[in-house]
Coordinates of C-alpha atoms in Angstrom, one line a residue:
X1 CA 131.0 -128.6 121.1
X2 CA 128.7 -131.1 123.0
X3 CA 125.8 -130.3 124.1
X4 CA 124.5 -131.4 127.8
X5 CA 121.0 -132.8 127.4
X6 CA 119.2 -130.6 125.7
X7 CA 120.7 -127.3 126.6
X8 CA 123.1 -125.9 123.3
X9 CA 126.7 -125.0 124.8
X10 CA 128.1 -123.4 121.8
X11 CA 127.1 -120.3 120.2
X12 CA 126.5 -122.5 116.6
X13 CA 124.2 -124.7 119.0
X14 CA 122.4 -121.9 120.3
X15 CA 121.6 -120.6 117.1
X16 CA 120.2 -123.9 116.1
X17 CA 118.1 -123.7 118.6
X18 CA 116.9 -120.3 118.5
X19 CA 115.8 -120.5 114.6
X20 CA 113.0 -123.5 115.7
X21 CA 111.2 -121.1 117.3
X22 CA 109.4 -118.4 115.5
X23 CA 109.7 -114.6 116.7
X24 CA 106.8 -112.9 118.3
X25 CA 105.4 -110.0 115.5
X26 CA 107.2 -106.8 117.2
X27 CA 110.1 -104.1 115.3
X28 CA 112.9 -105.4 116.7
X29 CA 114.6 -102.2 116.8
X30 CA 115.2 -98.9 118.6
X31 CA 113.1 -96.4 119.2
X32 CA 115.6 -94.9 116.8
X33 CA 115.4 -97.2 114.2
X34 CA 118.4 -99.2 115.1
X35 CA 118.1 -102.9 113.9
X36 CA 118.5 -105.2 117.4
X37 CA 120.1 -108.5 117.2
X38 CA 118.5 -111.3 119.1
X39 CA 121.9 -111.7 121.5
X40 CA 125.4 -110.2 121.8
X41 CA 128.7 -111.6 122.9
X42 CA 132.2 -110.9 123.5
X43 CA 132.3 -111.3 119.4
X44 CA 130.4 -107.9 119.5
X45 CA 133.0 -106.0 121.1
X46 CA 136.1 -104.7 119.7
X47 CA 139.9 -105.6 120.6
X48 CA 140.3 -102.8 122.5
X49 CA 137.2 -102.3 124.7
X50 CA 138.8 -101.9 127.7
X51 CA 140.2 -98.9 126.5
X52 CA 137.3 -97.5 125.5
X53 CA 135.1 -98.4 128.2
X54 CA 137.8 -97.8 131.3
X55 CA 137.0 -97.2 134.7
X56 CA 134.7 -94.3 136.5
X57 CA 136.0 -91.4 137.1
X58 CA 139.4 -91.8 134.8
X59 CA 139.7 -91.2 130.8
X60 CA 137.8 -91.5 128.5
X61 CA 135.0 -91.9 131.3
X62 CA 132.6 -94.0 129.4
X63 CA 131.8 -95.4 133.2
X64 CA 131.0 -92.0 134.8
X65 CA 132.7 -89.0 135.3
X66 CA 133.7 -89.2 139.6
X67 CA 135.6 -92.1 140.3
X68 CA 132.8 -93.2 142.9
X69 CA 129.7 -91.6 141.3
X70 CA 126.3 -92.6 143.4
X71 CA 128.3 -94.4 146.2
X72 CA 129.8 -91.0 147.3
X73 CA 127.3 -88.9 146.5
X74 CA 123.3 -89.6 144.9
X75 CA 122.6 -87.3 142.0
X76 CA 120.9 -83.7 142.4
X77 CA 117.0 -84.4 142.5
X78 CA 116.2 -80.8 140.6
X79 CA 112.6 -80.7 139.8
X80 CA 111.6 -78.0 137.0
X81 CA 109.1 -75.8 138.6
X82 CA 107.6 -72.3 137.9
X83 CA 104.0 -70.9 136.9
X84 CA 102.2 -67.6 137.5
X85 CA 103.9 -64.1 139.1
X86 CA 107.2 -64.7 141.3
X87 CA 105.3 -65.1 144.4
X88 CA 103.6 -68.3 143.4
X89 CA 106.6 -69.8 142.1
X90 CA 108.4 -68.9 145.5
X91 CA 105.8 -70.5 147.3
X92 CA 106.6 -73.7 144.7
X93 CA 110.1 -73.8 145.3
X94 CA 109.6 -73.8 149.4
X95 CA 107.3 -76.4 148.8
X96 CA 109.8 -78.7 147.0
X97 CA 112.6 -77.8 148.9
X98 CA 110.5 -78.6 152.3
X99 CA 110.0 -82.2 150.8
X100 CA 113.6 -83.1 150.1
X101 CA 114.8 -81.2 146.9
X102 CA 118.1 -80.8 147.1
X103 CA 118.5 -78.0 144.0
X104 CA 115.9 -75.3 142.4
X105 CA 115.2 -75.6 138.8
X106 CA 113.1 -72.5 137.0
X107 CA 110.6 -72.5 134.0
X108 CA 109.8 -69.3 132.9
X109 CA 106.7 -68.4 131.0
X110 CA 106.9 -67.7 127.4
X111 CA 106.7 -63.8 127.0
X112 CA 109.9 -63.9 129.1
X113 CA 111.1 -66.7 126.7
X114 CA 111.2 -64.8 123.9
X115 CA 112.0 -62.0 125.5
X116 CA 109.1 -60.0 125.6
X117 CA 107.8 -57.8 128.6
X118 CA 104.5 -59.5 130.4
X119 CA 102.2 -56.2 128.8
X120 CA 103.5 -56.7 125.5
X121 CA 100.8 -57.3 122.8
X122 CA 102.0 -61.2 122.1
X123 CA 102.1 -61.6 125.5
X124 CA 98.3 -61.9 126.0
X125 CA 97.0 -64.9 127.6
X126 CA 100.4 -66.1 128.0
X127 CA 102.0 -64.4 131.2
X128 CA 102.5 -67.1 134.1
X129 CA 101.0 -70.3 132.2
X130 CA 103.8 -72.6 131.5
X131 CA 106.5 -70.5 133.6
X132 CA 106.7 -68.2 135.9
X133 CA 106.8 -64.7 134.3
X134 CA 110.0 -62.5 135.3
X135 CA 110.1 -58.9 133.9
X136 CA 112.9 -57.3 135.8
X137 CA 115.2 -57.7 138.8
X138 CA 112.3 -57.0 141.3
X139 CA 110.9 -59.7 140.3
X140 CA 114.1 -62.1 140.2
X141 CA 114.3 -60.9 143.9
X142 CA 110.8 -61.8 144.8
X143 CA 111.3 -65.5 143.2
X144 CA 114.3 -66.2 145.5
X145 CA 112.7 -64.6 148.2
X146 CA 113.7 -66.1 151.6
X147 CA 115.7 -68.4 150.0
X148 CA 119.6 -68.1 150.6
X149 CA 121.2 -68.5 147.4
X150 CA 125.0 -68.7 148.5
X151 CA 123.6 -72.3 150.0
X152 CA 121.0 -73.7 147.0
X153 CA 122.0 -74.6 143.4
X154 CA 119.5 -73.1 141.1
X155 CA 119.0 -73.6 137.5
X156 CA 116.9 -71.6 134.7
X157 CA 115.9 -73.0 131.5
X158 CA 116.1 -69.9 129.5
X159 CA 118.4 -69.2 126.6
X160 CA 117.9 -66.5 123.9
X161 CA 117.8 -63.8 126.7
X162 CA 119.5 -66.1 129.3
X163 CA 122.5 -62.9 129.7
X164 CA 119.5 -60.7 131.0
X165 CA 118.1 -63.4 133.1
X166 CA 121.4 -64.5 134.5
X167 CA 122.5 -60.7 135.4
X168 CA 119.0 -60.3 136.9
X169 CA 120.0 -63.2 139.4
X170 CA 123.6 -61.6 139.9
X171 CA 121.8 -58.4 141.2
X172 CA 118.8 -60.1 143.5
X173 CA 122.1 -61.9 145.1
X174 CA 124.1 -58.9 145.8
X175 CA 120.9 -57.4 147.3
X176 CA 120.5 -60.6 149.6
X177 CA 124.4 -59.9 150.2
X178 CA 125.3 -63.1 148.1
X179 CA 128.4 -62.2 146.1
X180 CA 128.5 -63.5 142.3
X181 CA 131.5 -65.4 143.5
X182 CA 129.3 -67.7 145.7
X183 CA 126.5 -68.6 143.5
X184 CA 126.2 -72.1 142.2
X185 CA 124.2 -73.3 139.5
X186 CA 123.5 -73.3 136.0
X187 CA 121.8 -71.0 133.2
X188 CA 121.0 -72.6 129.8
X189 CA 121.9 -70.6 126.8
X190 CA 122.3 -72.8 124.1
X191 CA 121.0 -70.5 121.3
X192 CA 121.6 -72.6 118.3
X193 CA 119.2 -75.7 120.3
X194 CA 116.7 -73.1 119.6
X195 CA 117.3 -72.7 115.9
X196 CA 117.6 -76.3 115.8
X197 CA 114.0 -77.2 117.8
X198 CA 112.8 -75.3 120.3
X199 CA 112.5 -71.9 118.2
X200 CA 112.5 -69.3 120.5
X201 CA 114.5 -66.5 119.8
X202 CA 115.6 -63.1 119.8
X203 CA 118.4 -62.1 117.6
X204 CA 120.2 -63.6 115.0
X205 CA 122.5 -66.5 114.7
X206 CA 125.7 -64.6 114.8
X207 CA 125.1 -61.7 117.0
X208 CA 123.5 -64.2 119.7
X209 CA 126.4 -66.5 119.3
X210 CA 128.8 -63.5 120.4
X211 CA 126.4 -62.8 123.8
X212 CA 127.0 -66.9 124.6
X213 CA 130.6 -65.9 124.1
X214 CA 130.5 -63.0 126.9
X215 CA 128.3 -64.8 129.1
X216 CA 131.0 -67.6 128.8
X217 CA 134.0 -65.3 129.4
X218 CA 132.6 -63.5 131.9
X219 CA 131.4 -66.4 134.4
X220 CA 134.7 -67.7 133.6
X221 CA 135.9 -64.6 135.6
X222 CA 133.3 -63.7 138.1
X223 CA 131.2 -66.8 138.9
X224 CA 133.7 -69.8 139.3
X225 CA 130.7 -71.7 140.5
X226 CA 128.4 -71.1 137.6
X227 CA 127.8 -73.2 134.5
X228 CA 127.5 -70.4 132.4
X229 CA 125.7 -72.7 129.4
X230 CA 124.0 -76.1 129.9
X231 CA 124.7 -77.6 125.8
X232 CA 120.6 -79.0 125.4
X233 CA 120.0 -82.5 123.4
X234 CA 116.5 -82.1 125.3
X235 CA 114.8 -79.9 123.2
X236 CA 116.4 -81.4 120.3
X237 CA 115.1 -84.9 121.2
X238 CA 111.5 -83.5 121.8
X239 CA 111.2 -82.2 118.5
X240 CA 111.4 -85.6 117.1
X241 CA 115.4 -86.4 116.5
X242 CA 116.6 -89.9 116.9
X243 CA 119.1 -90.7 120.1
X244 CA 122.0 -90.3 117.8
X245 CA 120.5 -87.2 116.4
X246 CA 120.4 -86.1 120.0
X247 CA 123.9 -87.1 120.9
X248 CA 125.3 -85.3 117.8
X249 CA 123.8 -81.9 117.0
X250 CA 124.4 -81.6 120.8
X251 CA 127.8 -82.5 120.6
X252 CA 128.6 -80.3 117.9
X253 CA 126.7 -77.7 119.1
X254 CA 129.1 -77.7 122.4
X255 CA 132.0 -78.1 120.3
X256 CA 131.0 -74.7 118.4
X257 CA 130.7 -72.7 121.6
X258 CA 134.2 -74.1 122.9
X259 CA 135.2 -73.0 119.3
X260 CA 134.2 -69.7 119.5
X261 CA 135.5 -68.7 123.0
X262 CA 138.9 -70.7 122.4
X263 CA 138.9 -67.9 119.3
X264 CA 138.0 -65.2 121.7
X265 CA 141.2 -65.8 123.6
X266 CA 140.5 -67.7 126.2
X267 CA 142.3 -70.9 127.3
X268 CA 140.1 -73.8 127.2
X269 CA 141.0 -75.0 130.6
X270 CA 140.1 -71.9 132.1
X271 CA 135.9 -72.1 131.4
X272 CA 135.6 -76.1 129.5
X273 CA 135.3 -77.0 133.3
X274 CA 132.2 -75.0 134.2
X275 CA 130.3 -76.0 130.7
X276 CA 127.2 -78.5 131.4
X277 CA 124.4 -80.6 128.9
X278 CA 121.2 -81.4 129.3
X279 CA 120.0 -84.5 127.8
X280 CA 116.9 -86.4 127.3
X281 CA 115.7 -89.7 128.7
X282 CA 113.8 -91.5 126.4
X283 CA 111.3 -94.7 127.1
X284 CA 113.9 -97.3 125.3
X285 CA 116.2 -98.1 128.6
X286 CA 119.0 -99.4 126.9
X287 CA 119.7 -97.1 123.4
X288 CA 119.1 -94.1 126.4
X289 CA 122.0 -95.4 128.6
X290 CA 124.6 -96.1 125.6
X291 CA 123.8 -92.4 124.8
X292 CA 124.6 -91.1 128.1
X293 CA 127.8 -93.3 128.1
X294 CA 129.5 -92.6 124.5
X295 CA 128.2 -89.1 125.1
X296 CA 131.1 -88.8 127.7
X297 CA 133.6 -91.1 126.0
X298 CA 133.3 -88.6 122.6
X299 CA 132.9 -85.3 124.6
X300 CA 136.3 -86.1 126.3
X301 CA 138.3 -87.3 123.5
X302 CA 137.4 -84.0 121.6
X303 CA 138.5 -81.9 124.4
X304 CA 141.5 -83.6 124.9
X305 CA 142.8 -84.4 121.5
X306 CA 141.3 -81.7 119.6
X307 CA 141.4 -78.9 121.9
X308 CA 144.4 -79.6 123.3
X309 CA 142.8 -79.3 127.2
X310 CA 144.9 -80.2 129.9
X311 CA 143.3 -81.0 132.6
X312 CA 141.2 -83.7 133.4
X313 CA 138.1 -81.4 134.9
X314 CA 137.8 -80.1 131.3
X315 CA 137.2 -83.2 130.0
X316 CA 134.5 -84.5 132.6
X317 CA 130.7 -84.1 130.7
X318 CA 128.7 -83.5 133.7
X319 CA 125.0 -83.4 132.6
X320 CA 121.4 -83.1 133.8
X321 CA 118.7 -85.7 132.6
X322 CA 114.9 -84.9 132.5
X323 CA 112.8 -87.9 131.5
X324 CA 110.9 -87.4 128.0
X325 CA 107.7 -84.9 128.0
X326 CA 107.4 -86.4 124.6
X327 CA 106.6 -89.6 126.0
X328 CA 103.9 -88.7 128.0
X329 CA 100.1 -89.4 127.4
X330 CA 96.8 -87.6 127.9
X331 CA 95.1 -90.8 127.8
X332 CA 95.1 -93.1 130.7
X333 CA 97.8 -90.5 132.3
X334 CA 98.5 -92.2 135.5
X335 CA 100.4 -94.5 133.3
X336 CA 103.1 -92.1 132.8
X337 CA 104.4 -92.8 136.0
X338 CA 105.1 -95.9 135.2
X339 CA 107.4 -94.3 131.7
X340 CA 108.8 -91.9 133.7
X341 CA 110.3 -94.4 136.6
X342 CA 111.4 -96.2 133.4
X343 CA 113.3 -93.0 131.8
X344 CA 114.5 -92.0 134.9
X345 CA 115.9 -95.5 136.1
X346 CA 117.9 -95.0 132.6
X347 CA 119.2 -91.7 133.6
X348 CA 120.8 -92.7 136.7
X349 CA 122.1 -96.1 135.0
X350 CA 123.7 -93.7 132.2
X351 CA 125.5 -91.8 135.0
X352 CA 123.3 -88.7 135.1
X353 CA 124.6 -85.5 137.5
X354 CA 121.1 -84.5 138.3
X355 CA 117.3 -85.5 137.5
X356 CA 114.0 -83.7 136.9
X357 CA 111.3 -86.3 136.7
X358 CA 108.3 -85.2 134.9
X359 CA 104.6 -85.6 136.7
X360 CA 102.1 -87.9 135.5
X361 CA 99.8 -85.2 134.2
X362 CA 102.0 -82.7 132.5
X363 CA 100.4 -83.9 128.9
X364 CA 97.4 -82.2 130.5
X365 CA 98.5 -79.2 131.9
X366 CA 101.0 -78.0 134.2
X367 CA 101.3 -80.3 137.3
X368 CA 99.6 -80.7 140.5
X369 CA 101.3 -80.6 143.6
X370 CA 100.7 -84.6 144.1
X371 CA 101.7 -84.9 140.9
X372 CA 105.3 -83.1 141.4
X373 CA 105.4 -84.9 145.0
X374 CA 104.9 -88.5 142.6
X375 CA 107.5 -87.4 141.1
X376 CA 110.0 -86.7 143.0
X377 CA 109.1 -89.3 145.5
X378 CA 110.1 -91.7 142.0
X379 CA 113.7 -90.7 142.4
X380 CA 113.9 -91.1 146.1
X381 CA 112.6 -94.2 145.9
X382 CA 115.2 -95.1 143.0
X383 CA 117.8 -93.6 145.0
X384 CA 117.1 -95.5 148.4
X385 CA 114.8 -98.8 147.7
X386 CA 116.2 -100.3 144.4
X387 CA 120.0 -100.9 145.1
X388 CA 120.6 -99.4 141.8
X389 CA 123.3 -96.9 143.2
X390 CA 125.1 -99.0 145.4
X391 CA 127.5 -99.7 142.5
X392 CA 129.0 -97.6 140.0
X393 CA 127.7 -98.4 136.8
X394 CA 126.5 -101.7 136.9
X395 CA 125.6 -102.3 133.1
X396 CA 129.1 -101.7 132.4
X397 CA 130.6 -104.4 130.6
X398 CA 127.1 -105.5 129.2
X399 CA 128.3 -107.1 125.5
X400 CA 124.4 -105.0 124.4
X401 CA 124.9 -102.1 126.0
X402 CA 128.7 -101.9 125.1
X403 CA 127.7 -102.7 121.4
X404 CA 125.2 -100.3 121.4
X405 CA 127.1 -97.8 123.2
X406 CA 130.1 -98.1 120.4
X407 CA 127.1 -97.7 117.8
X408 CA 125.5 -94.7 119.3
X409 CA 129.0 -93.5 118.8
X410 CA 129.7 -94.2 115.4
X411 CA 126.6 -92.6 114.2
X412 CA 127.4 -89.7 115.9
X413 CA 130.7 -89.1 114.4
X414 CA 128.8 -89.5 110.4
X415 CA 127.0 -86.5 111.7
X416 CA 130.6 -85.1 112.5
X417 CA 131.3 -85.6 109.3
X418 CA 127.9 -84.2 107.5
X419 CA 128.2 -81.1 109.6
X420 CA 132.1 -80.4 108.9
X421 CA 131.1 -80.8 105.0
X422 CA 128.6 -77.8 105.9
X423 CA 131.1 -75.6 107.2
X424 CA 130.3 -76.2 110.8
X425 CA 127.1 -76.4 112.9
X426 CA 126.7 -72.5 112.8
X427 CA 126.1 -72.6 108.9
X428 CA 124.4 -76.1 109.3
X429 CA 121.9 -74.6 111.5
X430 CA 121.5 -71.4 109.1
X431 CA 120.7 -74.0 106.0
X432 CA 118.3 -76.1 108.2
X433 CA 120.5 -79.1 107.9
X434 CA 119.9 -80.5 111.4
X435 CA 116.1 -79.3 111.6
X436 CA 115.2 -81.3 108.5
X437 CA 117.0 -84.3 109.3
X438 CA 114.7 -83.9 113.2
X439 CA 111.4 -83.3 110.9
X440 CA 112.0 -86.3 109.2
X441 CA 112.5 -89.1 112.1
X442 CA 109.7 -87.4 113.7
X443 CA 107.3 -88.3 110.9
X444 CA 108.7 -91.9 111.0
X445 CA 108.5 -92.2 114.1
X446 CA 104.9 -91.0 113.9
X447 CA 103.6 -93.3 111.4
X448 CA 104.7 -96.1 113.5
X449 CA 102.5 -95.3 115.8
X450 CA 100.0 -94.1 113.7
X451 CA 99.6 -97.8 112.2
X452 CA 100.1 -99.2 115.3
X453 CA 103.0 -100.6 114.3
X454 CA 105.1 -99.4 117.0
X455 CA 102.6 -99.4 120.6
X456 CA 101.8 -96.9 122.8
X457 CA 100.0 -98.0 125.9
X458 CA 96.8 -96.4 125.6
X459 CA 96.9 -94.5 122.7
X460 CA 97.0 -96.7 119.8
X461 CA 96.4 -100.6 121.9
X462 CA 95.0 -101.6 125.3
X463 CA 92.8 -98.5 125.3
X464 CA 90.2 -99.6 127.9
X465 CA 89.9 -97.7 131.0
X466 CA 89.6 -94.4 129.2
X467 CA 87.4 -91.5 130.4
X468 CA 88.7 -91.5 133.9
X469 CA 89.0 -87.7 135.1
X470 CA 92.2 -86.2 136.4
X471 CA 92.1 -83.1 138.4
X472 CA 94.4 -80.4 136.8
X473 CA 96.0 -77.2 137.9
X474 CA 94.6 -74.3 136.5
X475 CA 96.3 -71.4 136.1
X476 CA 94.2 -68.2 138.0
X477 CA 94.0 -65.3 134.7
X478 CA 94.0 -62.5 137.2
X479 CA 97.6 -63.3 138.0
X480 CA 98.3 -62.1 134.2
X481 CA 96.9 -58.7 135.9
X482 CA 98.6 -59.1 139.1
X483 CA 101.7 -59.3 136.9
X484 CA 101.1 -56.3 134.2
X485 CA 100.0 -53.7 137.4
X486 CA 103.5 -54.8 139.3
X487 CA 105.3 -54.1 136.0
X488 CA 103.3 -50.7 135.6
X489 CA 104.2 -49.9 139.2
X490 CA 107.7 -50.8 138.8
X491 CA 108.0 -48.6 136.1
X492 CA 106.2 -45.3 137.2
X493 CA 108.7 -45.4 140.6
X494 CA 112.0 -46.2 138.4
X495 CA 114.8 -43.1 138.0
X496 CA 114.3 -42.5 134.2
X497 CA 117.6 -40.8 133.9
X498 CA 120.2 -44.1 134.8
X499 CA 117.7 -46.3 133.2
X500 CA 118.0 -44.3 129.8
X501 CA 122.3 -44.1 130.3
X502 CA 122.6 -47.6 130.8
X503 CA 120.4 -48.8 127.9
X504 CA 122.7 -46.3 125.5
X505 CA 125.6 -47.7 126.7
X506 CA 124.1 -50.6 126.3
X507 CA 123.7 -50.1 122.3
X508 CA 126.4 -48.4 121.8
X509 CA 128.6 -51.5 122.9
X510 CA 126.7 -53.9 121.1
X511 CA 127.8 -52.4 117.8
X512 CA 131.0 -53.2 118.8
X513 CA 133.3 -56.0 120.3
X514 CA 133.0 -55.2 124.2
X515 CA 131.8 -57.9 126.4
X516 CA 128.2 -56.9 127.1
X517 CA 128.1 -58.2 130.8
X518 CA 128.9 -55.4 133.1
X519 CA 126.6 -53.1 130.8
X520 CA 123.8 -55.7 131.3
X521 CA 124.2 -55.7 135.1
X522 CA 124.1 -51.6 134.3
X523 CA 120.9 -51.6 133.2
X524 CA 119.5 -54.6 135.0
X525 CA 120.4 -52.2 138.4
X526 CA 118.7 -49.2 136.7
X527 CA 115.5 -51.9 136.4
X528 CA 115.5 -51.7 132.9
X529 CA 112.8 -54.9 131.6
X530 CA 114.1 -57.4 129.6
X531 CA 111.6 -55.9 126.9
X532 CA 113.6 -52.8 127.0
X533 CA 116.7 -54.4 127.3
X534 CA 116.0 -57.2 124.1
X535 CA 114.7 -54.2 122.1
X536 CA 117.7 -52.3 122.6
X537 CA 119.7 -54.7 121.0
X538 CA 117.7 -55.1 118.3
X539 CA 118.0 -51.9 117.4
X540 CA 121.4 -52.8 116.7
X541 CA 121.5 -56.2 115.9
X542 CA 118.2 -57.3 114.2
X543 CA 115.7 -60.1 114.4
X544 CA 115.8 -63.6 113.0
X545 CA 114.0 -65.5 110.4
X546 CA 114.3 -68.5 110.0
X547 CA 115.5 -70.8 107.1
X548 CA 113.0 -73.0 105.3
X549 CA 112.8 -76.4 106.4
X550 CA 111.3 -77.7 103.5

């Protein structure tokens, strides 16, 4: 082909031209690891791409999962929020709600994390500091206080007790005359992300699997409104995995719960509907939204072809982004504003459902209230000044991001493949397949940095400017106090007698096959703690210990 002056018109040309010059000193790959050609073309895509990439809202919806995503409606801006008793987080929530929130999103503390009551011995120091601590249905009903939950999405990040949580909530509404029928949100639940990374726990793998599998069944039945599980790459992708490693142990770990309540009895159409993921945004833009996209493209071709659903609603992902803690910095912090406008431009460009924005100083401690108004004021300001959402997915077609989108997806099926050789991700997870593989991109990813041969502004290069102070909240100890005496109170004016029935019941069912739901919502209307209520069923069931990684 000719060329016109001095411009190459041909591909061959172009790549003439390109070798003259030499290439600045940089890894020109992923944050994965994923090797990054210089430029992609048509020649990068296969035959068939318009197959595979379709249009929003139809099969395999690599475009987005509503036929007019953001120009119909924006995405849910959900900011995660709790710290202290249930009073302060309240007061948090009204806050966020009075500057344009448009959903609730709860972090609880850790003693409630792993299940433990807030005067517990391991619980020391810990009540109310990176959550806000919840001991029993009192103080469910003091959180939501004032706010009318038949009208407000909530969602609570909590998952090896997330049954007790979740029937705590059912109760607080019925007292606020809210019927379970009416409430609309989400509830984590995904036990085996916490074998995986985030390692909090309560029971064993098998036993904890079957209370996912009532909690499934019985939203199915009684909360039509309700994701019963939100499948978590999040946590996975915090602990160090790659994006593939992300895309895939989450996958399969969704694939495992559909597994387990299709073999319970149930028809997948009748819960694959109400099933959500949370995934991570990362700081590379581009490997972030190829996730997002062959995330939906591979979630919908194994419902349909593998599971045999039917209808279309069971083969929508719907998911919820929250840009990378990971990626934040103690040093020079105000520049994580800048990373997470980044992150969060790539979760709405991947088609997200709803958004949590993390605040600048969260690598600090946990975040102001200017700092959460930053945040959020980040979406709305993605959502109303940039254009971005005036069309539906606008890096569609992009010969990179399609490449890299049909990569992402090839990678995750090998891990298909690994994991099936395993005997499925339940017995993966119990020989510490997937946590080893996490351990070891983490390291890599770590030395990078550590030899400065992957930058982090401000950490390892362009380090001036340090020292500047940030203010940061401080969590008040005498709330731990506050906390223990409500507990203490609560207790001393309980009824002993339907508190003790329903906890026997509640054991007595757990050795066998019932679905433990209505017994939970026994007990969590007799006020029994989720101490009491965890310890109950390990008394039957057992603890955990973990496999070893290395």
């Amino acid at each position: 082909m000719a060329v016109v002056g001095s411009i190459p018109v041909s591909e061959e040309e172009w790549r003439a031209a390109y070798g003259l010059a030499p290439e600045r000193d940089a890894p020109f790959t992923t944050l994965s690891g994923e090797a990054i050609r210089p430029l992609y073309t048509e020649r990068d895509l296969p035959a068939d791409r318009e197959a595979s990439i379709g249009l929003p809202g139809q099969f395999p919806f690599t475009r987005g999962v509503y036929p007019s995503m953001y120009r119909g409606r924006l995405w849910t801006m959900r900011q995660f929020a709790g710290y202290g008793t249930p009073e302060e987080t309240n007061a948090r929530f009204r806050y966020l709600l009075g500057h344009g929130q448009t959903g609730l999103s709860t972090a609880f503390d850790m003693p409630s994390l792993m299940g433990h009551d807030s005067d517990h011995p391991r619980s020391l120091g810990e009540v109310g500091r990176e959550g806000v601590a919840v001991d029993s249905v009192l103080d469910m009903e003091t959180l939501f206080a004032g706010i009318p939950l038949d009208e407000v999405t909530v969602s609570m990040t909590i998952n090896a007790p997330a049954a007790i949580m979740l029937v705590y909530y059912v109760v607080a509404a019925e007292r606020q005359g809210v019927a379970s029928e009416q409430l609309g949100g989400t509830i984590q639940t995904d036990i085996l992300k916490e074998y995986i990374a985030q390692k909090e726990w309560c029971f064993p793998v098998d036993p904890a699997m079957r209370l996912v599998t009532d909690m499934i069944e019985w939203c199915s039945r009684h909360m039509p409104r309700w994701h019963p599980i939100s499948i978590s790459g999040y946590h996975i992708r915090e602990a160090g995995a790659t994006a593939a490693q992300e895309l895939a142990f989450t996958l399969k770990d969704g694939l495992t719960y559909v597994e387990h309540t299709v073999a319970r009895g149930l028809d997948v159409d009748d819960f694959a509907p109400r099933l959500s993921f949370f995934f991570n945004a990362q700081i590379d833009f581009f490997e972030e939204v190829a996730k997002y996209r062959a995330a939906r493209r591979i979630w919908a071709r194994e419902l349909r072809d593998r599971f045999g659903a039917r209808k279309p609603e069971s083969w929508r992902m719907r998911f919820h982004t929250q840009t990378a803690g990971v990626s934040l910095t103690a040093q020079q912090p105000l520049n994580n504003i800048v990373r997470t406008a980044i992150e969060a431009l790539a979760g709405v460009l991947g088609g997200t459902q709803s958004l949590h924005t993390n605040s600048y100083d969260e690598a600090l401690a946990l975040p102001t209230e200017e700092a959460v108004r930053i945040a959020l004021r980040t979406q709305q300001i993605i959502a109303h000044e940039t254009g971005v959402a005036n069309t539906i997915d606008p890096l569609g077609g992009a010969y990179f991001v399609e490449a890299l989108t049909d990569r992402m997806e090839e990678l995750c099926y090998e891990y298909f493949h690994k994991i099936d050789e395993l005997g499925g991700m339940v017995e993966a997870v119990k020989r510490g397949f997937p946590q080893r593989e996490i351990a070891d991109a983490a390291f890599e990813l770590q030395q990078e940095i550590d030899t400065g041969r992957r930058i982090v502004v401000g950490v390892n290069d362009f380090t001036d400017g340090d020292g500047e102070e940030t203010m940061i909240l401080r969590i008040d100890p005498a709330l731990e106090r506050k906390q223990i005496e409500r507990l203490e109170t609560m207790r001393a004016d309980r009824d002993e007698e339907p508190l003790a029935q329903s906890l026997s019941a509640l054991k007595n069912a757990a050795s066998g096959e019932t679905n433990l739901m209505p017994l939970l919502i026994d007990a969590a209307r007799a006020q029994a703690t989720e101490g009491e209520i965890v310890k109950a069923l390990q008394e039957v069931w057992g603890d955990y210990r973990e496999h070893p990684t290395f």
